[in-house]
Amino acid sequence: MTEGQISKEEISTSDDESRKESPDAMISGENLNEENLNEEEDLDFYDFLEVVSDKIDNIKNQIEKRREQPRQRLLRTIAELEEQKRILKSQLQHRIHIWSENFK
């Protein structure tokens, strides 16, 4: 064998050895990539769930505000009606008092 042949065989042997190591390295690299993707997917999924949860909470809050507004308006209306009723009652009593004095 000549030096050129030996070096070619050594090169091919070292290439074969690196090829043997590379699938393992690729598999572990793929596993790492898959784990990273799974972690990213988990994070994306949890981020998605958090966004959906926040939107649901926001909608619930809006619904509660809209429920409270009619109640507040109703209470305000009831209070205004009670005030008007009280005013009318006092006016009526005042007029009845005046009429009763006029009839005497």
XYZ file of C-alpha atoms in Angstrom:
104
model
C 0.000 0.000 0.000
C 1.142 3.468 -0.724
C 0.840 6.456 1.492
C -1.985 7.804 -0.647
C -3.958 4.595 -0.238
C -3.438 4.449 3.501
C -4.544 7.950 4.019
C -7.624 7.333 1.847
C -8.477 4.248 3.907
C -7.929 6.131 7.135
C -10.093 8.929 5.863
C -12.845 6.535 4.820
C -12.551 4.719 8.169
C -12.781 7.981 10.079
C -15.725 8.984 7.861
C -17.447 5.672 8.633
C -16.862 6.198 12.344
C -18.217 9.720 12.164
C -21.234 8.447 10.237
C -21.826 5.894 12.969
C -21.684 8.639 15.573
C -23.699 11.083 13.593
C -26.992 9.136 13.586
C -26.734 8.923 17.361
C -25.882 12.573 17.489
C -28.718 13.284 15.090
C -31.125 11.210 17.166
C -30.135 12.990 20.352
C -30.248 16.279 18.441
C -33.672 15.381 17.110
C -34.764 14.462 20.616
C -33.556 17.822 21.844
C -35.329 19.541 18.972
C -38.503 17.571 19.678
C -38.228 18.386 23.372
C -37.707 22.046 22.527
C -40.671 21.958 20.164
C -42.777 20.207 22.783
C -41.757 22.784 25.373
C -42.508 25.584 22.919
C -45.834 23.961 22.057
C -46.598 23.631 25.769
C -45.683 27.267 26.299
C -47.711 28.287 23.265
C -50.616 26.184 24.515
C -50.423 27.694 28.002
C -50.082 31.169 26.528
C -53.115 30.436 24.372
C -55.055 29.189 27.406
C -54.060 32.281 29.335
C -55.229 34.558 26.523
C -58.523 32.668 26.236
C -58.975 32.780 30.012
C -58.306 36.527 30.060
C -60.834 37.081 27.282
C -63.433 35.003 29.118
C -62.820 37.015 32.296
C -63.103 40.236 30.313
C -66.420 39.128 28.818
C -67.716 38.120 32.278
C -66.743 41.531 33.644
C -68.518 43.286 30.781
C -71.635 41.198 31.383
C -71.573 42.047 35.098
C -71.160 45.756 34.324
C -74.076 45.609 31.920
C -76.162 43.817 34.534
C -75.252 46.397 37.163
C -76.034 49.360 34.909
C -79.719 48.471 34.447
C -79.969 47.714 38.182
C -78.421 51.067 39.009
C -80.716 52.804 36.539
C -83.679 50.948 37.993
C -82.693 51.889 41.538
C -82.125 55.479 40.459
C -85.495 55.499 38.702
C -87.182 54.007 41.763
C -85.510 56.600 43.984
C -86.571 59.395 41.625
C -90.131 58.067 41.570
C -90.186 57.841 45.367
C -88.961 61.442 45.558
C -91.625 62.585 43.091
C -94.239 60.641 45.038
C -93.134 62.311 48.275
C -93.251 65.768 46.634
C -96.697 65.143 45.133
C -97.971 63.820 48.443
C -96.758 66.915 50.290
C -98.287 69.180 47.604
C -101.563 67.288 47.824
C -101.581 67.564 51.620
C -100.855 71.268 51.353
C -103.746 71.810 48.905
C -106.107 69.697 50.982
C -105.200 71.804 53.991
C -105.869 75.014 51.992
C -109.215 73.657 50.677
C -110.298 72.528 54.108
C -109.639 76.041 55.443
C -111.567 77.542 52.541
C -114.596 75.332 53.214
C -114.806 76.360 56.844
